[in-house]
Short mmCIF file of C-alpha atoms in Angstrom, two decimals:
data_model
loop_
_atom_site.label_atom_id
_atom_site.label_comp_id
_atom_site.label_asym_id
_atom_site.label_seq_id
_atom_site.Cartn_x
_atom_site.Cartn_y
_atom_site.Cartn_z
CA UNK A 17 -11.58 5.95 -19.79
CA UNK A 18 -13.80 3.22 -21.22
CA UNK A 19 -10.92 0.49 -19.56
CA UNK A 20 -12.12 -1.71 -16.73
CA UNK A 21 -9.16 -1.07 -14.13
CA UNK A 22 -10.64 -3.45 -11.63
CA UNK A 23 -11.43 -6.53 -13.74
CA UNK A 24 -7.38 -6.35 -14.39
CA UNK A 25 -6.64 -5.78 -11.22
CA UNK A 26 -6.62 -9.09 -8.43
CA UNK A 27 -9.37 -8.93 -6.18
CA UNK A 28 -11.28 -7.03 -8.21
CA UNK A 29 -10.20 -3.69 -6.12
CA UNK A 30 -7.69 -0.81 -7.84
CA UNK A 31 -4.38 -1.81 -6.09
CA UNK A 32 -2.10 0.47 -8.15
CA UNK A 33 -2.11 4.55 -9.17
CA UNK A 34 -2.85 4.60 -12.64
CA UNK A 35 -2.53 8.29 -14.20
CA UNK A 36 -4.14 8.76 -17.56
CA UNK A 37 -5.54 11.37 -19.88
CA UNK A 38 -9.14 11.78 -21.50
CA UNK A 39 -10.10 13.96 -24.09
CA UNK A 40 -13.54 15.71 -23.87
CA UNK A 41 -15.30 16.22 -27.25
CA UNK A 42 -14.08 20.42 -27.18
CA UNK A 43 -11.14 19.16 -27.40
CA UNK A 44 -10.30 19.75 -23.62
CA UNK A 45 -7.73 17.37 -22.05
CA UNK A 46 -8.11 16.13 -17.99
CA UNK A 47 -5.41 14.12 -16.58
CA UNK A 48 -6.53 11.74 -13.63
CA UNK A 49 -4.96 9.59 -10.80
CA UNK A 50 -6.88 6.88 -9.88
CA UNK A 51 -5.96 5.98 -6.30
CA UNK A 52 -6.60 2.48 -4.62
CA UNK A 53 -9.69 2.57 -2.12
CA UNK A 54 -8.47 0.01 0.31
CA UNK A 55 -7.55 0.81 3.61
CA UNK A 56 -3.96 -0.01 3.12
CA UNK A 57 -3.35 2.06 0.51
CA UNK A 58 -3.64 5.29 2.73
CA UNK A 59 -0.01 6.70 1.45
CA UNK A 60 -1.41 6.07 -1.91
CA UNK A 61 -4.16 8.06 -1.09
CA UNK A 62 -2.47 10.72 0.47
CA UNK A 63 0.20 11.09 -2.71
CA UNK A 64 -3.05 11.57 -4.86
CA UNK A 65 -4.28 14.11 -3.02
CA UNK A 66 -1.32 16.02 -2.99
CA UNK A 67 -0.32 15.81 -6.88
CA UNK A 68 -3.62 16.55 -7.49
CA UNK A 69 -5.54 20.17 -8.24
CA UNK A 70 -9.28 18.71 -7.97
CA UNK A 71 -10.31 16.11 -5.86
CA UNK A 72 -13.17 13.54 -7.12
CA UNK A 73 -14.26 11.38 -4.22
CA UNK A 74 -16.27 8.21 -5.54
CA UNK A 75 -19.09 7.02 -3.38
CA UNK A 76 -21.51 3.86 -3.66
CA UNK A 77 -24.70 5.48 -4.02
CA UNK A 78 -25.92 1.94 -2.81
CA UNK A 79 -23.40 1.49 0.49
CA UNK A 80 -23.04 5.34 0.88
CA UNK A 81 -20.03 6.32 2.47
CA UNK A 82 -17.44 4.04 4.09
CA UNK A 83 -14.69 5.11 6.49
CA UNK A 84 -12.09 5.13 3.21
CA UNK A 85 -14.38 7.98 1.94
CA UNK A 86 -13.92 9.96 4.79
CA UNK A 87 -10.31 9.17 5.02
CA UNK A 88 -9.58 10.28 1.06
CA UNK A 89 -11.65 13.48 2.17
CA UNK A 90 -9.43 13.86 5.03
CA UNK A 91 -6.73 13.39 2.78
CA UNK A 92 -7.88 16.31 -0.09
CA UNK A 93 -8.90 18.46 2.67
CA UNK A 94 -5.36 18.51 4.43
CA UNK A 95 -3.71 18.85 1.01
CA UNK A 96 -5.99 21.61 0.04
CA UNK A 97 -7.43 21.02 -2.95
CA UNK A 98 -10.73 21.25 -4.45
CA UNK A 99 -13.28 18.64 -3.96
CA UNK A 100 -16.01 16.84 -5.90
CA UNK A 101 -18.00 14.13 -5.90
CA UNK A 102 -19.48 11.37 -8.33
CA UNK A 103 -21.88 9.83 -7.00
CA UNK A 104 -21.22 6.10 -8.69
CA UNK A 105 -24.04 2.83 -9.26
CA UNK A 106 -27.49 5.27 -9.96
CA UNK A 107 -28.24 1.85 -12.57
CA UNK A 108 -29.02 -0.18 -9.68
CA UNK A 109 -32.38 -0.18 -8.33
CA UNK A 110 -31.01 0.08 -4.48
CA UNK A 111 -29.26 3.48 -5.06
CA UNK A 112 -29.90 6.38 -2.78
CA UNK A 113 -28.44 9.51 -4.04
CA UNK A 114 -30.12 11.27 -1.21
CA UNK A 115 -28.53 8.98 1.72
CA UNK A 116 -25.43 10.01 0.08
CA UNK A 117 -26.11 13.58 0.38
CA UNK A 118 -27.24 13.61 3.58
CA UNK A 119 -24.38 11.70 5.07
CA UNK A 120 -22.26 14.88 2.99
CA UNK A 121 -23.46 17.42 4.81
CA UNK A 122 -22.93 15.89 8.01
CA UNK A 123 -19.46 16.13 6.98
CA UNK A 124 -19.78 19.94 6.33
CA UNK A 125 -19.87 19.12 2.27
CA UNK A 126 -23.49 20.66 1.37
CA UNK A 127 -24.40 19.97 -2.28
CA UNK A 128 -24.61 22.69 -4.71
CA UNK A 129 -28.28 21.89 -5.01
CA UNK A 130 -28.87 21.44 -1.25
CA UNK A 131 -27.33 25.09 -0.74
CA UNK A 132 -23.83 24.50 -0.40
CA UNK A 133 -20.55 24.77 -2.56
CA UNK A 134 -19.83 20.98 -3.29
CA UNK A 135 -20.43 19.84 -6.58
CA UNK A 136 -22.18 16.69 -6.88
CA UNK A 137 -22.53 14.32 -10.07
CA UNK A 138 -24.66 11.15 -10.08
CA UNK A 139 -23.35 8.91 -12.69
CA UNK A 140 -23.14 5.04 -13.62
CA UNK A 141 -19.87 3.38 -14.63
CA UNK A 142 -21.40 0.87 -16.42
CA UNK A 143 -24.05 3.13 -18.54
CA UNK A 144 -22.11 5.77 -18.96
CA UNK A 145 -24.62 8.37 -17.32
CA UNK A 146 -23.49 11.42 -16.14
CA UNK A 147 -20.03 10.76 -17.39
CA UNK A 148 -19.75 13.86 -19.84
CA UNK A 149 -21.73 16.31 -17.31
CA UNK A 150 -19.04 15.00 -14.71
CA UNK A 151 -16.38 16.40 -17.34
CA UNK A 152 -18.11 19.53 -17.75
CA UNK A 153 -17.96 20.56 -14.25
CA UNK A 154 -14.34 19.16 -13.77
CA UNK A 155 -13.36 21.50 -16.52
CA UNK A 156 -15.07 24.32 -15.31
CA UNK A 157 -14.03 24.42 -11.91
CA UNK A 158 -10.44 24.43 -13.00
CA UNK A 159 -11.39 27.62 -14.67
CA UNK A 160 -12.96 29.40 -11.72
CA UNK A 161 -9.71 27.97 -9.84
CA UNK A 162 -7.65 29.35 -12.88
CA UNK A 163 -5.38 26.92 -12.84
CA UNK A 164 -2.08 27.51 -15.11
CA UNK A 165 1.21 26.38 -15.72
CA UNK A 166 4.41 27.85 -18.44
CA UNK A 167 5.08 25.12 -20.75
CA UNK A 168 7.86 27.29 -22.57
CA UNK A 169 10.53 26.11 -19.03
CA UNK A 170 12.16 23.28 -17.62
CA UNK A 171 9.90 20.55 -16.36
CA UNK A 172 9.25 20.06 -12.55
CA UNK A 173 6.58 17.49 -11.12
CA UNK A 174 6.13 14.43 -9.19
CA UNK A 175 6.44 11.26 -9.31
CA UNK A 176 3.07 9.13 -9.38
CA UNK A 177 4.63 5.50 -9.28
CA UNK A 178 7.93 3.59 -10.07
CA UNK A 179 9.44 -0.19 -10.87
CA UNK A 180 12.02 -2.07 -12.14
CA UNK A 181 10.77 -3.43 -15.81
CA UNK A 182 12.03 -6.44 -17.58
CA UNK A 183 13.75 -5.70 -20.62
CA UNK A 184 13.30 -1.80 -19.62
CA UNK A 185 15.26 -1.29 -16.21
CA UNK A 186 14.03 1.60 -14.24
CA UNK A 187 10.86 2.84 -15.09
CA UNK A 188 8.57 5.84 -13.28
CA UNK A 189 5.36 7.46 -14.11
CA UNK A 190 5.64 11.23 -14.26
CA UNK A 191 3.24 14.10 -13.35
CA UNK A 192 4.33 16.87 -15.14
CA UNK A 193 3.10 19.74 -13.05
CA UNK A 194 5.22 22.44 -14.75
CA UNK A 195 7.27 23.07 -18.22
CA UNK A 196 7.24 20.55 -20.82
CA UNK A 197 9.19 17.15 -20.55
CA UNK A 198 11.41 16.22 -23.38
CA UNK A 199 13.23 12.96 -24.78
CA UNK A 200 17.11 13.59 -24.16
CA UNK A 201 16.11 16.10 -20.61
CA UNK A 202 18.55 15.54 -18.05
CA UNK A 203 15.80 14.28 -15.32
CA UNK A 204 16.99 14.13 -11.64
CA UNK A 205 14.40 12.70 -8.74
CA UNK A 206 15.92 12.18 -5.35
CA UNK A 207 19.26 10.34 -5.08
CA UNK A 208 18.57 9.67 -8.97
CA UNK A 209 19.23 10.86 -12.24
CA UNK A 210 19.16 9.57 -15.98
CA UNK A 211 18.67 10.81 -19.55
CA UNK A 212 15.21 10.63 -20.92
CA UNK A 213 15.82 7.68 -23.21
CA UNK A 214 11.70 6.95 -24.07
CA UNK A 215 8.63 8.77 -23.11
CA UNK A 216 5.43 6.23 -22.93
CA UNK A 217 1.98 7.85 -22.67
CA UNK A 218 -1.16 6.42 -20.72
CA UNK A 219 -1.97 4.52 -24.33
CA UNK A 220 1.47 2.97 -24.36
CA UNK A 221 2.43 5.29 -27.02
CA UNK A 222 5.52 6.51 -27.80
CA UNK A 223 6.00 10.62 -27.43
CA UNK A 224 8.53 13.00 -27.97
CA UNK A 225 6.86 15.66 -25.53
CA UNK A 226 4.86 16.06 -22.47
CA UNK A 227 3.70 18.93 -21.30
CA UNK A 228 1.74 20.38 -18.37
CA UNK A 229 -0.71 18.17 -16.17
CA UNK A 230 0.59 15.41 -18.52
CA UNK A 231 1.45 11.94 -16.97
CA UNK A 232 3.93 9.64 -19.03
CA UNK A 233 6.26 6.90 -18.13
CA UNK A 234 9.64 7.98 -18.26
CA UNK A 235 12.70 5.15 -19.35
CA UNK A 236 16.53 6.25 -18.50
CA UNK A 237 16.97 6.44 -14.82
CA UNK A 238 19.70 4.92 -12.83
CA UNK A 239 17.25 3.67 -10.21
CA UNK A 240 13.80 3.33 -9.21
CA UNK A 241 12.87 6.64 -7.32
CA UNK A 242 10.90 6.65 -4.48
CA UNK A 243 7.08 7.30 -5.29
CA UNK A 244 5.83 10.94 -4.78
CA UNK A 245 9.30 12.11 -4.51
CA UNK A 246 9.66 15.83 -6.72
CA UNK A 247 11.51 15.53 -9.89
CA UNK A 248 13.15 18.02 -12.10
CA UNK A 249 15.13 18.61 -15.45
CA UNK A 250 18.56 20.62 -15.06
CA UNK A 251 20.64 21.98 -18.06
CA UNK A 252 23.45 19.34 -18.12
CA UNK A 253 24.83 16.15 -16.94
CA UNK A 254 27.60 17.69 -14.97
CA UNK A 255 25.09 19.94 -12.44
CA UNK A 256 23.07 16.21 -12.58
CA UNK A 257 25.96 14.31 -11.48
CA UNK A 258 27.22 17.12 -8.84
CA UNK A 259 23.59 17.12 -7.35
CA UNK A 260 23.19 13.34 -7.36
CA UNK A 261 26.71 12.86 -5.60
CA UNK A 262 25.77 15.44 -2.88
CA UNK A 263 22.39 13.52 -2.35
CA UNK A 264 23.70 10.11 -1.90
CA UNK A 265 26.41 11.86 0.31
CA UNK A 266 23.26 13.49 2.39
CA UNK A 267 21.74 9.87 2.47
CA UNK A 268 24.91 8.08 3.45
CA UNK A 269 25.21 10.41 6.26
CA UNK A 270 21.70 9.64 7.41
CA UNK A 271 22.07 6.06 6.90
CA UNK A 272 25.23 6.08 9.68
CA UNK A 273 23.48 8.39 12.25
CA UNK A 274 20.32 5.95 11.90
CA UNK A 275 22.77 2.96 12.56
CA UNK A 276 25.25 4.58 15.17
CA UNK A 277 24.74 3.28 19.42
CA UNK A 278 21.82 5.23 20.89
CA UNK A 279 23.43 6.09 24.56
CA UNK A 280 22.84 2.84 27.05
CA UNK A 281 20.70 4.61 30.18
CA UNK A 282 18.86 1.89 32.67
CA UNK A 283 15.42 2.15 31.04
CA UNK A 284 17.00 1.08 27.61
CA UNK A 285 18.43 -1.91 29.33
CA UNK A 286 15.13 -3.03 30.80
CA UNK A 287 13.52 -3.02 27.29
CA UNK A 288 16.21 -4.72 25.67
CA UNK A 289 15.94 -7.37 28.65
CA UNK A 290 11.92 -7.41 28.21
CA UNK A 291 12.14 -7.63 24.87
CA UNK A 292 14.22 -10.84 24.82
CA UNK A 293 10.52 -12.83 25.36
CA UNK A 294 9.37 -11.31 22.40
CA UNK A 295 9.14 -13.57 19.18
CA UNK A 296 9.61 -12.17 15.97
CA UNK A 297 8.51 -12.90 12.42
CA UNK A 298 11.52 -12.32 9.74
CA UNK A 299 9.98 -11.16 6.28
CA UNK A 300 12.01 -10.35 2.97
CA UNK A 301 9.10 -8.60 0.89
CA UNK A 302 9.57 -8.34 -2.95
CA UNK A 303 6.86 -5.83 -4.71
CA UNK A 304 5.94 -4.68 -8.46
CA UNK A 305 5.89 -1.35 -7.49
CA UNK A 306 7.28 1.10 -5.09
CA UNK A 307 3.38 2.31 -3.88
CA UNK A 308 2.87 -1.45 -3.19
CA UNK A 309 5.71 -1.52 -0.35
CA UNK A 310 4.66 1.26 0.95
CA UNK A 311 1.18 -0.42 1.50
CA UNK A 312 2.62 -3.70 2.65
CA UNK A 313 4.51 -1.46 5.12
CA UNK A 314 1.47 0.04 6.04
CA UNK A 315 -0.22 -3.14 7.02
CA UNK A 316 2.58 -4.55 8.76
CA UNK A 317 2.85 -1.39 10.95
CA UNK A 318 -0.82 -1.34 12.19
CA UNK A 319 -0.20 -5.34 13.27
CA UNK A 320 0.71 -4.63 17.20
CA UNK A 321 1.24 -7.16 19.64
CA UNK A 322 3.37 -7.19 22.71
CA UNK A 323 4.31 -10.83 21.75
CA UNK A 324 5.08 -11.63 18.83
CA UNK A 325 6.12 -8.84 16.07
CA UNK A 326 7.47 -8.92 12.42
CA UNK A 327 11.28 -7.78 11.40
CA UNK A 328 11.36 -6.65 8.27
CA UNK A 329 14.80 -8.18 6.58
CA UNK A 330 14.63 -6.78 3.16
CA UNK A 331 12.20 -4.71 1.07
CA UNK A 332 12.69 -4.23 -2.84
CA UNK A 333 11.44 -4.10 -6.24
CA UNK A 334 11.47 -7.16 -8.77
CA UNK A 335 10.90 -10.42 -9.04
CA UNK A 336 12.29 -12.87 -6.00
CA UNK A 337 15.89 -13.65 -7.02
CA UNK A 338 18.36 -16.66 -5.56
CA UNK A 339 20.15 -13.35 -3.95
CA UNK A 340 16.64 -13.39 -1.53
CA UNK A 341 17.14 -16.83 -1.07
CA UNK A 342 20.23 -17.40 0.25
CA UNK A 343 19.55 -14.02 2.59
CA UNK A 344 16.45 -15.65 3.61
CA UNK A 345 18.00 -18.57 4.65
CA UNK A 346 21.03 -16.72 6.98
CA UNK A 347 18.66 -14.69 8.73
CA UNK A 348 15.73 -17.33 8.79
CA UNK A 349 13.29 -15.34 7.13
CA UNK A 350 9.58 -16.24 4.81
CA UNK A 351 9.81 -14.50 1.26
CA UNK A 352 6.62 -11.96 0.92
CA UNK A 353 6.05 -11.73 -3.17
CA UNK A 354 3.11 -9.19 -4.11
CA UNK A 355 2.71 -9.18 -8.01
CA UNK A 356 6.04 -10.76 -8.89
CA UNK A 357 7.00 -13.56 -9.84
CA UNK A 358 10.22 -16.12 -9.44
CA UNK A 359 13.55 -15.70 -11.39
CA UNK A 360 14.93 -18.82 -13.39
CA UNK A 361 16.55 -21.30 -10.46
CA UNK A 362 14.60 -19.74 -7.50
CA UNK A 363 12.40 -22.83 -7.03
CA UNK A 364 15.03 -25.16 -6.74
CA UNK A 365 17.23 -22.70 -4.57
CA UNK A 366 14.67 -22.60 -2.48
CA UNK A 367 13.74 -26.24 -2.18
CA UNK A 368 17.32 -26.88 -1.36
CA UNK A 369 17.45 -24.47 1.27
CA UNK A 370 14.45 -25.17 2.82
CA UNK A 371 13.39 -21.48 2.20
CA UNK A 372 9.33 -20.89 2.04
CA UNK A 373 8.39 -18.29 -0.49
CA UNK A 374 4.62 -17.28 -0.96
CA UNK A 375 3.34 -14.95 -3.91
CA UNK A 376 0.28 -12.75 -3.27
CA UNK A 377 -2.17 -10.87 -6.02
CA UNK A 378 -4.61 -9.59 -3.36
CA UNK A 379 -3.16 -7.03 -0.64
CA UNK A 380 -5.88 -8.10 2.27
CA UNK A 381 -5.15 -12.32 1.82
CA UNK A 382 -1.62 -11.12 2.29
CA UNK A 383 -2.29 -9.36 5.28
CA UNK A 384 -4.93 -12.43 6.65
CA UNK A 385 -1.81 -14.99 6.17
CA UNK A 386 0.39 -12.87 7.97
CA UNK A 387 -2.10 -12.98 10.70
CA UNK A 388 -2.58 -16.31 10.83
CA UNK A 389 1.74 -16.82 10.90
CA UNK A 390 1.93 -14.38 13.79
CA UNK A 391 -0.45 -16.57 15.50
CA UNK A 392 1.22 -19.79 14.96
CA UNK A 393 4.30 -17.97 17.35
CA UNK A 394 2.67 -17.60 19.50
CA UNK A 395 3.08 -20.15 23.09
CA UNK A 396 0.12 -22.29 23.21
CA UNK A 397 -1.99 -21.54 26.19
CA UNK A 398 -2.52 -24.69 28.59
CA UNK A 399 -5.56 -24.15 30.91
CA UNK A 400 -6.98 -26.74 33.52
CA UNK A 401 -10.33 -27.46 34.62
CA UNK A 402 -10.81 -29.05 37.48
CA UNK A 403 -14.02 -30.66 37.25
CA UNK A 404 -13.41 -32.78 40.86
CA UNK A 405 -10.99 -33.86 43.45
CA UNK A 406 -11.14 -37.93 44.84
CA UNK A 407 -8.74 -39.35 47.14
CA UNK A 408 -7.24 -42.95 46.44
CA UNK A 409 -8.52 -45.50 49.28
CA UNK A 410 -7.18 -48.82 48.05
CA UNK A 411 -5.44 -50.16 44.90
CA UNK A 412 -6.54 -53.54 43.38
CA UNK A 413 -4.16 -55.50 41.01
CA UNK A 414 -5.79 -57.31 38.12
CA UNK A 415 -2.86 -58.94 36.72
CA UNK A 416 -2.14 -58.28 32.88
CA UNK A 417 -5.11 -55.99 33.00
CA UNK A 418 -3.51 -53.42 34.93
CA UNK A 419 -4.66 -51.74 38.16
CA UNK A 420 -7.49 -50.43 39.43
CA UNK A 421 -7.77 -47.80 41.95
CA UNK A 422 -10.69 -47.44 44.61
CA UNK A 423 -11.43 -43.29 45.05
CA UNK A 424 -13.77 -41.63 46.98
CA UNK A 425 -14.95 -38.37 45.24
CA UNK A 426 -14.35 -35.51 47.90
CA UNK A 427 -15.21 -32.75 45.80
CA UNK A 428 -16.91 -31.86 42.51
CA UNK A 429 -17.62 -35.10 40.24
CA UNK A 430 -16.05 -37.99 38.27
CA UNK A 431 -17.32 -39.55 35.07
CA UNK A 432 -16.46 -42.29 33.16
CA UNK A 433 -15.01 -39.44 30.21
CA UNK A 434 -13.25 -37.52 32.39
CA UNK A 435 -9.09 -37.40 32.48
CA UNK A 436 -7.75 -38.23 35.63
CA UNK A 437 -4.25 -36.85 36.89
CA UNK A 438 -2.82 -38.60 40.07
#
């Protein structure tokens, strides 16, 4: 892609899907999906896997394979697709393509020069080695997988990631997996629908088309879809609108049976009584991007603790708005930002409220913070020692000095730093 993802991304790790195309010098085109690596970006992962025809797993040929590796194997293997590697970092003098290998076929993926069906390319980011060769084999496996789609149809696909844009409104990255997308298509995506108003391409170009295994953000909708949801284009507006008002009927409906009494029975009762002891964290969490919650999410899920646990007020899109403040301030809550900023009058809002509001770049010091807050409910633990035991034979008054008091140690010891409680 010749683009360094990471140095423009905080932390230095991929924190967001990016889909893009590359163009191979026989004039072959490859559209990719490059998925986050961190552990909390497992949905991500798993939306990748499952958009995707070919799966290229990138490994450290200097750490070898980490438990993300196997996880985005995992991952490709439960979504069935095809899977390769690139074996990434043979510049560096510490790399071990063989390690790498090895640790493959103990995960039943034999190399194609070890005997086995895997295909395996050694390259270096930074070079450029092995790039082109990687390419080759990409493109030929999709021919021996004879992969095809009918751009002459209506356009069906996914969709890779979405967010609310300044100046643009709703915005979401398409996969078009099948037809050709077109500006002035009736698009409809879950409980949304819009008009194709712009079509952007990985460049930031303007298009009038996209066609199969084509990604391009799409500009029109009447609300930020939910990532990886299915999208497709019907004839008209009137089918779009009939759909869309039976969906939001379908999620009203589930919204009510989610909120309705669960029937009281006596072990219900108990856990509501036991769960009265239990401290909670509230948390209004504001995100650039819908894959972003759902990593937040993530992390706030695997946090356990019988305790202390976090209550999840609000979750949206967009920058933090006075709106957030004044709900964080009825329902007590701290104001999560990852990769958003403040609206005009926020600061001040907030200051006058007493609201706390902390903006993250980095998913994992988020995460860390949270932590440390969950700890900082908790009941601090008060332990004695007892380091001896003495028994008071005779009191002695020294005036303005005080008193003195004449023990005899019966147990353990007494020094002149110890804290005495009578």
């Amino acid at each position: 892609r010749n683009t360094r993802v990471t140095a423009s991304e905080a932390g230095g790790i991929t924190q967001h899907i990016g889909a893009y195309t590359v163009t191979q010098a026989n004039g072959n085109q490859i559209t990719f999906l490059d998925t986050p690596g961190h552990e909390a970006f497992t949905k991500m992962r798993a939306r990748g896997a499952n958009l995707t025809d070919i799966a290229v797993i990138v490994i450290d040929a200097v750490d070898g394979m980490m438990p993300q590796t196997k996880e985005a194997i995992q991952h490709a293997r439960a979504a069935g697709v095809s899977i390769m590697i690139a074996i990434n970092k043979i510049d560096l003098r510490a790399a071990n393509i063989d390690r790498v290998k090895t640790q493959l076929q103990q995960d039943s993926l034999t190399p194609e020069d070890w005997g086995g069906e895997t295909i395996c390319c050694p390259v270096s980011a930074i070079s450029g080695d092995g790039v082109d060769h990687l390419l080759e084999m990409i493109s030929l496996q999709a021919e021996v997988l004879e992969l095809k789609a009918n751009p002459q149809r209506h356009a069906e696909g996914f969709i890779v990631e979405a967010r609310m844009e300044t100046g643009m409104g709703p915005t979401a990255t398409l996969l078009v997996r099948n037809g050709t997308l077109k500006l002035g298509d009736i698009v409809l995506c879950g409980p949304h629908w819009g008009k194709v108003k712009a079509l952007i391409d990985a460049g930031g170009n303007k298009v009038k088309q996209a066609g199969p295994s084509h990604a391009v953000k799409v500009l029109g909708l009447s609300g930020v879809p939910e990532a990886g949801a299915e999208f497709s284009v019907v004839e008209n507006e009137k089918i779009a609108k009939e759909i869309h008002a039976q969906r939001q009927e379908e999620l009203r409906e589930k919204n009510l049976t989610a909120a309705s009494p669960k029937k009281m029975s006596i072990e219900s009762l108990f856990q509501q009584g036991a769960g009265e002891e239990r401290k909670s964290l509230p948390l209004i969490i504001k995100s650039d991007v819908q894959g972003s919650l759902e990593a937040i999410q993530y992390l706030l899920d695997g946090i356990k603790s019988d305790k202390v646990g976090i209550k999840t007020v609000l979750t949206g899109i967009g920058n933090v708005s006075v709106n957030d403040i004044l709900l964080a301030k009825a329902s007590k809550a701290l104001i999560i930002g990852f990769n958003v900023s403040k609206e005009n009058g926020v600061t001040a809002a907030a200051k006058r409220e007493g609201v706390e509001i902390r903006l993250y770049s980095i998913i994992y010091e988020l995460a860390d913070d949270l932590k440390v807050n969950l700890l900082n409910l908790l009941d601090p633990m008060v332990r004695e020692n007892v380091h001896g035991q003495a028994i008071i034979k005779q009191v002695f008054d020294l005036g303005k000095k005080g008193k003195v008091a004449g023990c005899l140690v019966t147990s353990g010891r007494a020094t002149s730093r110890s804290r005495a409680r009578i």
